[in-house]
Amino acid sequence: MAQADFEEVVEDFEFLEDWEDRYRMVIEMGKAMPPMENALKVPATKVEGCASQVWLHMTPEAGAFHFQGDSDALIVKGLIALLHRLYDGLPMADVSAVDARAELGRLGLNEHLSAQRSNGLRAMIERIRKEAGT
């Protein structure tokens, strides 16, 4: 149940044989994200359980789920970009139908993230689901 934007990433990853190239692509995706306003980087938007500083600001609009995110770590900002492609724009009721771990697993992330990064990713997914009310 992945969005078209995420499916494009899956297709791009299929062409990249080397994990280092995939890692660079994730980092570049993070760099390409619009910056999050510093005023939104407050304790209420901070995601606990991440080794890096992570902020997610949810903005449901007309029944659709939207969010912004930022991190002080490039790879984590890239993970936020992946989650953005997976969730942003979905109807609020559909957020719970997304199996983010399985979708991200299609990219091979499960085998290539450290335990700390995996825990942080799990915390971001939990925050998204909680904020979407699912």
XYZ file of C-alpha atoms in Angstrom:
134
model
C 0.000 0.000 0.000
C 2.875 2.349 -0.759
C 2.390 5.684 -2.421
C 3.609 6.308 -5.957
C 6.477 8.503 -4.674
C 7.715 5.641 -2.536
C 7.357 3.157 -5.396
C 9.699 5.394 -7.420
C 12.310 5.056 -4.676
C 11.887 1.263 -4.718
C 12.427 1.251 -8.487
C 15.483 3.518 -8.187
C 16.957 1.237 -5.506
C 16.585 -1.750 -7.827
C 18.990 -0.088 -10.260
C 21.573 0.614 -7.538
C 23.445 -2.583 -6.821
C 25.829 -1.210 -4.212
C 24.465 -0.392 -0.763
C 26.790 2.639 -0.546
C 25.026 4.119 -3.594
C 21.666 3.499 -1.943
C 22.918 5.081 1.268
C 24.013 8.167 -0.714
C 20.615 8.318 -2.384
C 18.864 8.333 1.005
C 21.162 11.130 2.197
C 20.488 13.145 -0.978
C 16.742 12.715 -0.474
C 17.138 14.168 3.010
C 19.169 17.099 1.724
C 16.455 17.827 -0.857
C 13.706 18.125 1.757
C 12.500 21.636 2.518
C 13.943 22.888 5.798
C 11.753 22.771 8.874
C 11.301 26.108 10.610
C 13.293 26.385 13.828
C 10.124 27.544 15.594
C 8.702 24.042 15.045
C 11.708 22.341 16.634
C 10.254 22.257 20.126
C 9.906 19.533 22.762
C 6.383 18.687 21.535
C 7.666 17.796 18.048
C 10.849 16.040 19.200
C 10.856 12.279 18.727
C 12.171 10.439 21.756
C 14.049 7.190 21.238
C 16.318 8.455 18.467
C 20.081 8.695 18.863
C 19.998 11.890 16.776
C 17.868 14.979 17.211
C 14.604 14.356 15.319
C 11.524 16.519 14.980
C 8.252 15.640 13.253
C 5.463 18.184 12.882
C 2.146 16.750 11.736
C -0.349 18.923 9.886
C -3.535 17.050 8.981
C -5.388 18.957 6.296
C -8.808 18.198 4.810
C -8.652 14.614 6.044
C -5.178 14.013 4.602
C -2.053 13.328 6.632
C 0.869 15.704 6.115
C 4.059 16.207 8.059
C 7.402 17.950 8.062
C 10.532 16.588 9.628
C 14.137 17.375 10.335
C 17.187 15.891 11.997
C 20.729 16.903 12.817
C 21.992 13.693 11.149
C 22.029 13.421 7.350
C 21.087 9.748 7.161
C 18.212 10.275 9.600
C 16.950 13.213 7.570
C 17.018 10.825 4.613
C 14.954 8.307 6.583
C 12.470 11.099 7.305
C 12.336 11.777 3.558
C 11.524 8.100 2.954
C 8.751 8.206 5.554
C 7.475 11.400 3.943
C 7.198 9.614 0.601
C 5.460 6.720 2.293
C 2.884 8.628 4.351
C 2.487 12.249 3.274
C -0.821 12.954 1.575
C -2.537 9.728 2.598
C -6.069 9.934 3.942
C -5.819 9.917 7.744
C -7.707 6.610 7.919
C -5.164 4.928 5.611
C -2.067 5.689 7.686
C -2.639 2.628 9.870
C -2.864 0.383 6.778
C 0.744 1.123 5.839
C 3.183 -1.525 7.042
C 6.157 0.828 7.130
C 8.609 -1.824 8.297
C 7.700 -4.107 5.394
C 7.770 -1.252 2.871
C 11.154 -0.008 4.086
C 12.322 -3.617 4.134
C 11.809 -3.670 0.362
C 14.700 -1.196 0.226
C 16.969 -3.468 2.253
C 17.121 -1.023 5.130
C 16.568 -3.698 7.749
C 19.969 -5.229 7.058
C 21.896 -1.975 6.745
C 20.807 0.223 9.639
C 22.494 0.080 13.015
C 20.404 -0.995 15.996
C 20.234 2.638 17.157
C 19.038 3.861 13.741
C 16.484 1.046 13.576
C 15.162 2.004 17.014
C 14.956 5.637 15.953
C 13.131 4.716 12.757
C 10.676 2.640 14.787
C 10.116 5.625 17.107
C 9.403 7.894 14.120
C 6.894 5.411 12.683
C 5.175 5.081 16.061
C 4.931 8.872 16.346
C 3.418 9.150 12.868
C 0.838 6.473 13.622
C 0.003 8.036 16.972
C -0.391 11.523 15.520
C -2.594 10.163 12.729
C -4.787 8.628 15.421
C -4.175 5.063 14.366
